[in-house]
mmCIF file of C-alpha atoms in Angstrom:
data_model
loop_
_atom_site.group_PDB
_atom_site.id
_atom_site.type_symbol
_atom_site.label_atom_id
_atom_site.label_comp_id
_atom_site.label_asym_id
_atom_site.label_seq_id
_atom_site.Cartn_x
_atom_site.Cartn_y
_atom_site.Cartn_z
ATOM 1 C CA UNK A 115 59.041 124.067 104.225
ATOM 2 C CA UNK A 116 59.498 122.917 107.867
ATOM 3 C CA UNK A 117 59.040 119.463 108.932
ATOM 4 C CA UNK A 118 57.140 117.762 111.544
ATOM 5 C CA UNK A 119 56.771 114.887 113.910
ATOM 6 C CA UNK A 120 53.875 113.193 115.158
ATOM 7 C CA UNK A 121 53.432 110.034 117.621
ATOM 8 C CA UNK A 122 51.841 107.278 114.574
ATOM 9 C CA UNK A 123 49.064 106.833 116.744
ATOM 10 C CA UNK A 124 46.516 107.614 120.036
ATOM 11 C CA UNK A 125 43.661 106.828 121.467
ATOM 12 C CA UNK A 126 40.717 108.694 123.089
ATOM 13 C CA UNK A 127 37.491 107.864 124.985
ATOM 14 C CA UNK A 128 34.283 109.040 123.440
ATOM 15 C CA UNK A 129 33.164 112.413 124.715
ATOM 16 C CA UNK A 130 36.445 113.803 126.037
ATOM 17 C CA UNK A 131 39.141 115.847 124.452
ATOM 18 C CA UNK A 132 41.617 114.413 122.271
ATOM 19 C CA UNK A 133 45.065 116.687 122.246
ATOM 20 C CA UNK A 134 47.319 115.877 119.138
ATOM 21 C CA UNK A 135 50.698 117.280 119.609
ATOM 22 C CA UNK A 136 52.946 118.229 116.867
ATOM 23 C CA UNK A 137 56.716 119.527 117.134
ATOM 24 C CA UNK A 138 57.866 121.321 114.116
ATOM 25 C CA UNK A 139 61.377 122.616 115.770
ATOM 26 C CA UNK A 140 62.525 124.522 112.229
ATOM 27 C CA UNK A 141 59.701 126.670 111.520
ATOM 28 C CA UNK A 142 60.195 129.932 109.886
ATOM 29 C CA UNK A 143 59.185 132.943 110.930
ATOM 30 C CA UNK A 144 56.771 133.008 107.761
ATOM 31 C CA UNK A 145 55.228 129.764 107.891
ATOM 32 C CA UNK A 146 52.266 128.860 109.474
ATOM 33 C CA UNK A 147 50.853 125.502 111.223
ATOM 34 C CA UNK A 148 48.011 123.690 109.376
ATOM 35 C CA UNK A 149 46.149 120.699 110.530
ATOM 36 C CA UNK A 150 44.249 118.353 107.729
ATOM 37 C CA UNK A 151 42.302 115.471 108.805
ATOM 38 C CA UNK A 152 41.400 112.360 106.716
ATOM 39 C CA UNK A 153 38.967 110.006 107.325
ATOM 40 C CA UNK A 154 39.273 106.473 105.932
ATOM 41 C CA UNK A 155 38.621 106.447 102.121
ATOM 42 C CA UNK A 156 38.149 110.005 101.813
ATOM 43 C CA UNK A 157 40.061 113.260 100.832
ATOM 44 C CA UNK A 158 42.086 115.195 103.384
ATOM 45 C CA UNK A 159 39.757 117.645 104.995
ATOM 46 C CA UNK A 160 41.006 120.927 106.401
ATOM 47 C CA UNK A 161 40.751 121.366 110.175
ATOM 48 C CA UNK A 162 42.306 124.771 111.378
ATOM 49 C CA UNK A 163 45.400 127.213 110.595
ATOM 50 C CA UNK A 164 47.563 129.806 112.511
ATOM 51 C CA UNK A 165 50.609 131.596 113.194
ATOM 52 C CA UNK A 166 51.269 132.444 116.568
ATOM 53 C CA UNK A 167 48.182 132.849 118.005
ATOM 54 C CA UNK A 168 45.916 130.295 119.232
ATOM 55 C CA UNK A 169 42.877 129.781 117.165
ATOM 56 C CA UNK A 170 39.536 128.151 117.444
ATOM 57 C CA UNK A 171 36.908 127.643 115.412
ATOM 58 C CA UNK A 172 33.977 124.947 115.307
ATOM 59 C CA UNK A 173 36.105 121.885 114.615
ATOM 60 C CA UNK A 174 39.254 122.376 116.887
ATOM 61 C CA UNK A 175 41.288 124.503 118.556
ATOM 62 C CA UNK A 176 45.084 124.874 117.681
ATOM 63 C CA UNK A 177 47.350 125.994 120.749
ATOM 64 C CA UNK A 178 51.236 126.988 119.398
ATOM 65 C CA UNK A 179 53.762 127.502 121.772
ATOM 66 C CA UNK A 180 55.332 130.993 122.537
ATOM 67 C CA UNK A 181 58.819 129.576 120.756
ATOM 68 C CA UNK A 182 56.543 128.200 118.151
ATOM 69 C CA UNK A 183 58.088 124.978 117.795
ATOM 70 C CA UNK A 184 55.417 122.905 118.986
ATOM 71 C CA UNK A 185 51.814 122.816 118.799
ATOM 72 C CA UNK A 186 48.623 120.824 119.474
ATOM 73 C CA UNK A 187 45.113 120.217 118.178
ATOM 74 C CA UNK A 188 42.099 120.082 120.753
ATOM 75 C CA UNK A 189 38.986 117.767 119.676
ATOM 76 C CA UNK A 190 36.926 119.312 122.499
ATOM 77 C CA UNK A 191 34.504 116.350 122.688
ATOM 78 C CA UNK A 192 35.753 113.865 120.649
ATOM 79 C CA UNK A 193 32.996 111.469 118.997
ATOM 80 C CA UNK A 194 33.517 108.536 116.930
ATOM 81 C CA UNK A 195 32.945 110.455 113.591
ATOM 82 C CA UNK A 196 36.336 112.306 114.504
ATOM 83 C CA UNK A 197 38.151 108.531 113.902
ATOM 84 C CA UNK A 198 40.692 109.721 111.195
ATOM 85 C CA UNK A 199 44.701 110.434 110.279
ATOM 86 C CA UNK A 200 45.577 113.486 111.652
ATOM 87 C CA UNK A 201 48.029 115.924 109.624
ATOM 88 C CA UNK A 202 50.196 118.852 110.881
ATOM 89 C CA UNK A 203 51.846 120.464 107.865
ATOM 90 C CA UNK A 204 53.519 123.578 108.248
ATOM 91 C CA UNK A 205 54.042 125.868 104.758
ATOM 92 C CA UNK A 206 54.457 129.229 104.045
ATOM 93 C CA UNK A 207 50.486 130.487 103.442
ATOM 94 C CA UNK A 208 49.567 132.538 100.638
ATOM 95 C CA UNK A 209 52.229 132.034 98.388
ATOM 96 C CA UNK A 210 52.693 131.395 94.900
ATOM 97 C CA UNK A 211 53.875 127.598 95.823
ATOM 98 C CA UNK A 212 51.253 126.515 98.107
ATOM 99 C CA UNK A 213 51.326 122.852 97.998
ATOM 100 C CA UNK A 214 50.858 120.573 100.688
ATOM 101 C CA UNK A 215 53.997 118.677 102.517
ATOM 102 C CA UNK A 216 51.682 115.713 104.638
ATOM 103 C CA UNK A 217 53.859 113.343 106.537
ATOM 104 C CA UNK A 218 52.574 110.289 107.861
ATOM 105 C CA UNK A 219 50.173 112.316 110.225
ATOM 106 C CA UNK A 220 48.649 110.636 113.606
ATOM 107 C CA UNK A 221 46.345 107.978 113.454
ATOM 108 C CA UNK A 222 43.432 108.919 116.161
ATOM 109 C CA UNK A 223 40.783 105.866 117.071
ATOM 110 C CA UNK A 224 37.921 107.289 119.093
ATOM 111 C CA UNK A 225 36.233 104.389 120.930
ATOM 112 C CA UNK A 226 33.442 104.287 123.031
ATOM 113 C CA UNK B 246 27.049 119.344 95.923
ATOM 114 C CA UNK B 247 29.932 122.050 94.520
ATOM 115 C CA UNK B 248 32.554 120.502 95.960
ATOM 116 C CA UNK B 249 35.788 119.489 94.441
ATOM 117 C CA UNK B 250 34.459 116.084 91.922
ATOM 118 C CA UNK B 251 37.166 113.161 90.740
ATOM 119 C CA UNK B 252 36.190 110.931 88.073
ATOM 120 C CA UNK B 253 36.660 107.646 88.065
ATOM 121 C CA UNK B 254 36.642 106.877 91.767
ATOM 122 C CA UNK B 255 37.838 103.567 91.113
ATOM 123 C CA UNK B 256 40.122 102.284 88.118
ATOM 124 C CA UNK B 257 41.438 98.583 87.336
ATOM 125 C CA UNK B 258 44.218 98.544 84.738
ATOM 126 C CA UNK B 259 46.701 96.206 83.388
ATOM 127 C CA UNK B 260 50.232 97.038 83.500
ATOM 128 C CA UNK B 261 51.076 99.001 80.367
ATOM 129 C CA UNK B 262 47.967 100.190 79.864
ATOM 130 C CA UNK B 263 47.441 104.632 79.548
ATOM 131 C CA UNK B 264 44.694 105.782 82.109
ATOM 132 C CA UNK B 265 43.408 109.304 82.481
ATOM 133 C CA UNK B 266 41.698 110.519 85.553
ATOM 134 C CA UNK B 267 39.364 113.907 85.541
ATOM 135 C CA UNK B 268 39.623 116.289 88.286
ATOM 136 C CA UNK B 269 36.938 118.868 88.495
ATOM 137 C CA UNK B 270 37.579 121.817 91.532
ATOM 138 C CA UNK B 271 35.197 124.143 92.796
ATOM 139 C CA UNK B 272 34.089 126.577 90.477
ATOM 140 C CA UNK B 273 35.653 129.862 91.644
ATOM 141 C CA UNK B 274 38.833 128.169 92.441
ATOM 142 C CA UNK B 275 41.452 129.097 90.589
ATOM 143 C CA UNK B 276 44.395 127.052 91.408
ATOM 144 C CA UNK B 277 44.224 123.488 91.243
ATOM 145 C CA UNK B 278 46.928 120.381 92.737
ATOM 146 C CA UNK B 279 47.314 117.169 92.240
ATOM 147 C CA UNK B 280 48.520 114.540 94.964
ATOM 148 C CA UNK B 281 49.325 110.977 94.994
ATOM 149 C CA UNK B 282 48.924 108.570 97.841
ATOM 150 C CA UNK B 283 50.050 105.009 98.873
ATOM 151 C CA UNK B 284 48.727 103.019 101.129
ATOM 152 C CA UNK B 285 50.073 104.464 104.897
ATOM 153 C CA UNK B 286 51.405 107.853 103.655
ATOM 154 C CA UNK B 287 50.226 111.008 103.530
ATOM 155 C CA UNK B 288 49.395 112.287 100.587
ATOM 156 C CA UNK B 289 52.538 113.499 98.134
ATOM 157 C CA UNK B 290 52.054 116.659 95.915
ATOM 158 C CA UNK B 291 52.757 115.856 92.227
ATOM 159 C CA UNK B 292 52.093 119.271 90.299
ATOM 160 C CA UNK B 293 49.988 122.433 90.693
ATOM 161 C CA UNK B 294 47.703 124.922 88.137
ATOM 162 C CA UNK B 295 46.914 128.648 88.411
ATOM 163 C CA UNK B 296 44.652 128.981 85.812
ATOM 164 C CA UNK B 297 45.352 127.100 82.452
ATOM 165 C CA UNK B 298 49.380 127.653 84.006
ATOM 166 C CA UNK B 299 51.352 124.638 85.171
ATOM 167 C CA UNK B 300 53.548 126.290 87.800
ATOM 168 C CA UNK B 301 55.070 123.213 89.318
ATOM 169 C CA UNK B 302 55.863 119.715 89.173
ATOM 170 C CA UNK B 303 57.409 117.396 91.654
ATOM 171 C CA UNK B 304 60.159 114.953 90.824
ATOM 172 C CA UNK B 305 57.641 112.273 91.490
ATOM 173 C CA UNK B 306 56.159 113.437 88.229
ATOM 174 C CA UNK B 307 57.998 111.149 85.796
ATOM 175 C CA UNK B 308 57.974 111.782 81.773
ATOM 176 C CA UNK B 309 55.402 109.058 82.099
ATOM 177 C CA UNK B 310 52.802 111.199 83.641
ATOM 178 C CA UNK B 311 50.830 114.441 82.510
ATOM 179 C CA UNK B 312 48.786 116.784 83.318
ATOM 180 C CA UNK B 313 46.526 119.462 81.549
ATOM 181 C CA UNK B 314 44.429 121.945 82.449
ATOM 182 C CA UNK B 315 43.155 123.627 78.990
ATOM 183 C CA UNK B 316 40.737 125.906 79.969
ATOM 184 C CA UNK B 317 41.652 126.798 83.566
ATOM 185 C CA UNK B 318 38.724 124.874 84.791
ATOM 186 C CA UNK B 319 38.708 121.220 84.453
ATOM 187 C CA UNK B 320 41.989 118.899 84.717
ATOM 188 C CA UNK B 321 43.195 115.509 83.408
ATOM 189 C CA UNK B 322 46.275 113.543 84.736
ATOM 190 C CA UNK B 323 47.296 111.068 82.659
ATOM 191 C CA UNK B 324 49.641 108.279 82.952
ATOM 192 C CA UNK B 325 50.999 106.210 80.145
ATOM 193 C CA UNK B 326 52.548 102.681 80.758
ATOM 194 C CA UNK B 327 51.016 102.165 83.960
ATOM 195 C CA UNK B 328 53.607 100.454 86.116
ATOM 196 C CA UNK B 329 52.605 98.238 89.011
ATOM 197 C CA UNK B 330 54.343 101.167 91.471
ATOM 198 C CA UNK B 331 51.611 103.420 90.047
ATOM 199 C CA UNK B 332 49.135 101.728 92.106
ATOM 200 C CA UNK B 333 47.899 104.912 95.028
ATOM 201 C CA UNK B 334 45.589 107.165 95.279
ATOM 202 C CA UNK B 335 45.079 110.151 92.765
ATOM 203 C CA UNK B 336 44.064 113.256 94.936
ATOM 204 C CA UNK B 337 42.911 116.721 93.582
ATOM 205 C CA UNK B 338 42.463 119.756 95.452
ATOM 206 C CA UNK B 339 41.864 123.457 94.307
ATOM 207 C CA UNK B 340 41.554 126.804 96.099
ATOM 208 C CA UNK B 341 41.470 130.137 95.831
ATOM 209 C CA UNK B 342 44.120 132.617 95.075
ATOM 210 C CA UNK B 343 45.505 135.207 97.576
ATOM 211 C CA UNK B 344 44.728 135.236 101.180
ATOM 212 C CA UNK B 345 41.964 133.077 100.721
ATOM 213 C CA UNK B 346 44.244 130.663 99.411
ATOM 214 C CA UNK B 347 45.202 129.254 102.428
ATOM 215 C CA UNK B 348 42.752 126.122 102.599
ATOM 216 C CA UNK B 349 43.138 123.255 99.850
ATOM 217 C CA UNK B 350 39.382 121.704 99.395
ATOM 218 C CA UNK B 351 40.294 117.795 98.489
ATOM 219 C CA UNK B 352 38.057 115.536 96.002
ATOM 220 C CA UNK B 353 37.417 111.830 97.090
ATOM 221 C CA UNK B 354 40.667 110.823 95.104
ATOM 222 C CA UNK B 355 40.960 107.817 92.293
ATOM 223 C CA UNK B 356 42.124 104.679 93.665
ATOM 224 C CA UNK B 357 43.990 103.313 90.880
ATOM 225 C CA UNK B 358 45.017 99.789 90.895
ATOM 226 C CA UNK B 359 47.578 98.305 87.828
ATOM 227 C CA UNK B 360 47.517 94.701 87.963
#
């Protein structure tokens, strides 16, 4: 599977839109881009998925570049609740081998 | 609540000591993962069910460690001789097969601690 970078960490003000960026340069034609959240002390929760399209749905929306080597999740109106590690993983879906490959992911603080 | 359920959330061992964890997914789910996680990572994938089937194991998964899924429902991961490096969090996570497959539901994890 492909890797990806994230920045370790960002900030956002309360009630606007936080815009994660991930650049995942080596992706495959047949892997898609997945974005996990977890917040402290919890499991990883799943956020949103796509290929090539750009997808919303009532968590996030996930813009992926034409090139598809690059893409970024939208909090729309980010509230504190949404304070977590951010992961974009990118893995060939619905395959026999369908583990996850989380890096170190993007540490998001929502303040007020 | 029918989501993915770990048991123990929370286990204290001394080093040398065997520990199992249960992992319990979501009832329809047939595959089922383990992951491991230290303390500023993301979480590592350690080996993976389809059914009662253990179709892969990461190197991370030393002789030490093992996991068992008898009846395709239920799993245990057990590690013998706890080390002090053993110390992370235990994640499970199960989903379905085929194109529903795509999206791993996580349990709250074990925190394991070997003094």
């Amino acid at each position: 599977d492909a890797k990806t970078t994230q920045p370790p960490s960002m900030d956002c003000a309360e009630g606007r839109a936080a815009n994660l960026p991930c650049n995942h340069s080596t992706i495959s034609g047949n892997e898609y881009v997945y974005w996990y959240r977890q917040i402290h002390s919890q499991g990883p929760q799943y956020i949103i998925h796509g290929l090539k399209n750009n997808e919303t749905n009532e968590m996030a929306s996930l813009i992926i570049t034409e090139d598809r080597k690059s893409s970024t999740l939208i909090l729309p109106h980010a509230t504190l609740r949404d304070t977590a590690v951010y992961y974009c993983i990118v893995r060939v879906a619905y395959n026999n081998n369908n583990d996850m490959r989380f890096g170190a992911g993007t540490r998001l603080t929502v303040k007020p | 609540d029918t989501g993915v359920s770990q048991d123990p959330r929370h286990k204290i061992t001394k080093r040398g000591q065997n520990v199992t964890f249960r992992c319990d997914p979501i009832s329809e789910h047939n595959r089922l993962y383990w992951y491991r996680q230290t303390l500023g990572q993301g979480p590592e994938f350690l080996t993976y069910f389809q059914n009662e089937a253990q179709l892969e194991k990461s190197r991370l998964l030393s002789d030490r460690f093992s996991a068992e899924r008898p009846k395709g429902s239920f799993s245990t991961l057990e590690i013998q001789r706890t080390e002090q490096g053993d110390s992370a969090m235990y994640l499970c996570a199960s989903s379905p097969q085929g194109l529903a497959g795509a999206e791993q539901f996580f349990g709250p994890g074990t925190r394991l601690t070997v003094l």
